[in-house]
GROMACS .gro file of C-alpha atoms in nm:
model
  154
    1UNK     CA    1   2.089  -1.820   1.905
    2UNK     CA    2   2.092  -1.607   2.214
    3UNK     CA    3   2.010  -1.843   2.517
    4UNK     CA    4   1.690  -1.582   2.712
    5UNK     CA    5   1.864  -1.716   3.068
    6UNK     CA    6   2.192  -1.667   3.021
    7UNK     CA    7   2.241  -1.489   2.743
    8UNK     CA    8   2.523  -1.753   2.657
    9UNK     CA    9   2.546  -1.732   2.232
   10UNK     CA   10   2.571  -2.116   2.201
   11UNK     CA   11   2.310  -2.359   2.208
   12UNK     CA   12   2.190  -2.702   1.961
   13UNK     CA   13   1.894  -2.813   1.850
   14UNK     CA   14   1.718  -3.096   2.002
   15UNK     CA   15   1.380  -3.101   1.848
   16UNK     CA   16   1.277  -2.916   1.502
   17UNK     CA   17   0.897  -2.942   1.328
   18UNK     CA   18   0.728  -2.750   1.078
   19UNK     CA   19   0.424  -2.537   1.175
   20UNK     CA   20   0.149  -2.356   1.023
   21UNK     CA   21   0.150  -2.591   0.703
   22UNK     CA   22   0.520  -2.534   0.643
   23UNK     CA   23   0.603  -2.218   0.672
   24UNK     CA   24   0.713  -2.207   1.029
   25UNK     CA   25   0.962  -2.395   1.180
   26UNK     CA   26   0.969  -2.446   1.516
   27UNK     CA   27   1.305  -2.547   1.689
   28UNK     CA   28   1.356  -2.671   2.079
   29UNK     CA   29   1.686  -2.567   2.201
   30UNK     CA   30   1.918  -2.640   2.496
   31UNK     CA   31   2.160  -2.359   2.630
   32UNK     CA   32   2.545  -2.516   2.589
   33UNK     CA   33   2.627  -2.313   2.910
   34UNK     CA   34   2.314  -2.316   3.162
   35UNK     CA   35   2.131  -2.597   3.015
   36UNK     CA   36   1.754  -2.486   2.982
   37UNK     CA   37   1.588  -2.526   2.713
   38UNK     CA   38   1.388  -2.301   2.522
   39UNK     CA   39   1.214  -2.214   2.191
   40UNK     CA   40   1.235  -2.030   1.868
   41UNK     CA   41   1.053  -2.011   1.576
   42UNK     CA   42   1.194  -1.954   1.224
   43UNK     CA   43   0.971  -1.823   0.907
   44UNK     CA   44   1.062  -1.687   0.562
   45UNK     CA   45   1.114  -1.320   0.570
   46UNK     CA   46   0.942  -1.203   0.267
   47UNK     CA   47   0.989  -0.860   0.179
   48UNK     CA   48   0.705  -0.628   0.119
   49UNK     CA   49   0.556  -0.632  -0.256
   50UNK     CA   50   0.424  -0.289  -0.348
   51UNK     CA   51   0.139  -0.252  -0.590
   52UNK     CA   52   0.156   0.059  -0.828
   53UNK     CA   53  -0.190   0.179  -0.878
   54UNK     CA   54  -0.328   0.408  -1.219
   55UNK     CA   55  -0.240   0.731  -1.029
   56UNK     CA   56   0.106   0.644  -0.928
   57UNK     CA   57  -0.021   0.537  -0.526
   58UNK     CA   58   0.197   0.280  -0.409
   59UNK     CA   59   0.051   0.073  -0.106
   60UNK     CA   60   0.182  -0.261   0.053
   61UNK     CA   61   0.048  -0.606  -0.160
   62UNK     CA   62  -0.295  -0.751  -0.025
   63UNK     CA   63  -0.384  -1.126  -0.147
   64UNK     CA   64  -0.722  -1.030   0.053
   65UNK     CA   65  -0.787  -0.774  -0.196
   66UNK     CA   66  -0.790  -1.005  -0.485
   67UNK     CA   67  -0.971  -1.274  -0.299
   68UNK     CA   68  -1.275  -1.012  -0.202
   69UNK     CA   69  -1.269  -0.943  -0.570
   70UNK     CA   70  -1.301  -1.259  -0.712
   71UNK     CA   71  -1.505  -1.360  -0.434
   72UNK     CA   72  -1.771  -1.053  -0.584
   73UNK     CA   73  -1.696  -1.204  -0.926
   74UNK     CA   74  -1.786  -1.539  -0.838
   75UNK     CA   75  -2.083  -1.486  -0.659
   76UNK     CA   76  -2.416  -1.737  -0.697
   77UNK     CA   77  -2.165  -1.960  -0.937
   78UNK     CA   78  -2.042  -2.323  -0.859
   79UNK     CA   79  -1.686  -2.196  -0.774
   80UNK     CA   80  -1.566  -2.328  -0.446
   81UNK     CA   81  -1.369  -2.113  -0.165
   82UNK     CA   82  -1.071  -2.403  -0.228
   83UNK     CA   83  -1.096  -2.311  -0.576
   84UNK     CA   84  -1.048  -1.965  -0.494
   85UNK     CA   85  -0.795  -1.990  -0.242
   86UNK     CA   86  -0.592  -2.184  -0.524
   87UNK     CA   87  -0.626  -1.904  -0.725
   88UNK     CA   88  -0.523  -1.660  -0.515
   89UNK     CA   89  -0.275  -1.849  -0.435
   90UNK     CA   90  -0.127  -1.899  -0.742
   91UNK     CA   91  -0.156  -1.541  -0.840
   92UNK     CA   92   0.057  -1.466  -0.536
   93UNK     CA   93   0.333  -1.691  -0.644
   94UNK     CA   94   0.342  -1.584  -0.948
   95UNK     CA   95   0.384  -1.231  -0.858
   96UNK     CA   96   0.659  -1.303  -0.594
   97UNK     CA   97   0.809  -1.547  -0.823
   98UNK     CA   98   0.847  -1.227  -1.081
   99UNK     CA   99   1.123  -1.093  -0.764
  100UNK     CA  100   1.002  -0.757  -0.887
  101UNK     CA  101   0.944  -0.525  -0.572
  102UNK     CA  102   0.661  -0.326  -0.730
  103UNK     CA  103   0.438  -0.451  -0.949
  104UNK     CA  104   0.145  -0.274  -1.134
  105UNK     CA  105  -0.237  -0.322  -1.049
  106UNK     CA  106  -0.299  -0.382  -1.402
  107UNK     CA  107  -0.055  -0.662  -1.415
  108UNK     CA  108  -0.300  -0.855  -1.089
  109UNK     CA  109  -0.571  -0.743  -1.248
  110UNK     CA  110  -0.480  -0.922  -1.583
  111UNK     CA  111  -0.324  -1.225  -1.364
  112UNK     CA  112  -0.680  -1.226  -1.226
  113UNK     CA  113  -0.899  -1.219  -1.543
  114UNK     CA  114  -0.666  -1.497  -1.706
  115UNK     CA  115  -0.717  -1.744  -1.405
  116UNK     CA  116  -1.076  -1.582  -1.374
  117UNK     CA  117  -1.105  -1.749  -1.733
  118UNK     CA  118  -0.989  -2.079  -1.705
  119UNK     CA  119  -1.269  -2.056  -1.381
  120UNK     CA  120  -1.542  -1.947  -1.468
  121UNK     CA  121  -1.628  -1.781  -1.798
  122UNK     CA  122  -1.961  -1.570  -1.622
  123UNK     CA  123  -1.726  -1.442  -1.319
  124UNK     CA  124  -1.429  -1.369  -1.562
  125UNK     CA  125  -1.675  -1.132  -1.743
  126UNK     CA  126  -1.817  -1.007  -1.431
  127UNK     CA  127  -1.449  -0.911  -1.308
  128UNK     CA  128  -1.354  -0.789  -1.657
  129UNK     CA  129  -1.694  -0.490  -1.647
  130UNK     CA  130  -1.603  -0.382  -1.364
  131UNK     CA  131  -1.178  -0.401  -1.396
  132UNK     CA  132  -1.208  -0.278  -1.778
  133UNK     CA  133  -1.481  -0.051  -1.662
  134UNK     CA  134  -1.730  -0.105  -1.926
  135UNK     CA  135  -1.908   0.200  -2.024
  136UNK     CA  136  -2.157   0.051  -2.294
  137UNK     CA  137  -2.278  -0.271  -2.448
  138UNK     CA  138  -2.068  -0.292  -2.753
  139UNK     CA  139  -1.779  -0.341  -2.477
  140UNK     CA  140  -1.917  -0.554  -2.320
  141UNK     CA  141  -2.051  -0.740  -2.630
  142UNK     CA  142  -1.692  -0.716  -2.808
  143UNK     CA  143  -1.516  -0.887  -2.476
  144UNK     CA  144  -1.848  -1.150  -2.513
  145UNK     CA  145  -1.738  -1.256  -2.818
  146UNK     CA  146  -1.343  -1.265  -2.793
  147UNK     CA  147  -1.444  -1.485  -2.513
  148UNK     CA  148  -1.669  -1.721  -2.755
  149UNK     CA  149  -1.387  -1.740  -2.986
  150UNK     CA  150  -1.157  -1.855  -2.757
  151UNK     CA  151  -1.369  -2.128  -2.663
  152UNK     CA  152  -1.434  -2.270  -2.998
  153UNK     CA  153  -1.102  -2.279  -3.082
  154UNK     CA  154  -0.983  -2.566  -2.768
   0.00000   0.00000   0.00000
């Protein structure tokens, strides 16, 4: 590391401690030439995930955008913002755990429904109108029932 006084390349560690919950670490140096001591900060470098839309778009990976959607799915039911947040979370991981650099909105959007599911059975079908896009009742009735069945057989 590059001492910012001297510009001397060589300097050791004397104090290291994780920041923002982990994913920061924050290191106190001491120049091997000049002496002073200074600060850096290291973090993961993640590279950026690109979401394929339907119509071929590509735009840089949001976890907002799947937390405002559940959020709209969940509204008015006993789901908690921790609850959430895990999801979110976890769909995240699992998408950067996949080390693909694209991935396809229909992929989230099914990563959302399944832990939408396990949830909350009235947001998962509120997500799943509006994702599937729902244009009459027997859909909607058809994606009732799977639902039902799936819950009578655990």
């Amino acid at each position: 590391m590059k001492c910012m006084y001297c510009e001397h390349t060589e300097s050791k560690v004397i104090d290291s401690r994780p920041t923002d919950e982990g994913t920061v670490i924050r290191r106190r140096r001491e120049c091997l030439r000049c002496g002073r001591r200074f600060t850096t900060y290291e973090k993961i470098e993640q590279t950026p995930m690109l979401v394929v839309k339907k119509d071929g778009r590509r735009e840089v990976f949001d976890p907002d955008k799947i937390r405002s959607g559940i959020l709209r799915a969940t509204e008015k039911r006993p789901v908690s913002i921790e609850q959430i947040d895990a999801l979110v979370e976890q769909i995240e991981k699992s998408l950067y755990n996949t080390l693909e650099r694209e991935v396809e909105s229909v992929k989230i959007g099914e990563l959302v429904m399944d832990g939408l599911k396990a949830l909350d059975p009235v947001a998962y079908v509120r997500f799943a109108s509006v994702y599937r896009q729902f244009t009459d009742i027997d859909t909607f009735r058809r994606e009732l029932e799977k639902l039902l069945a799936e819950t009578e057989t655990k």
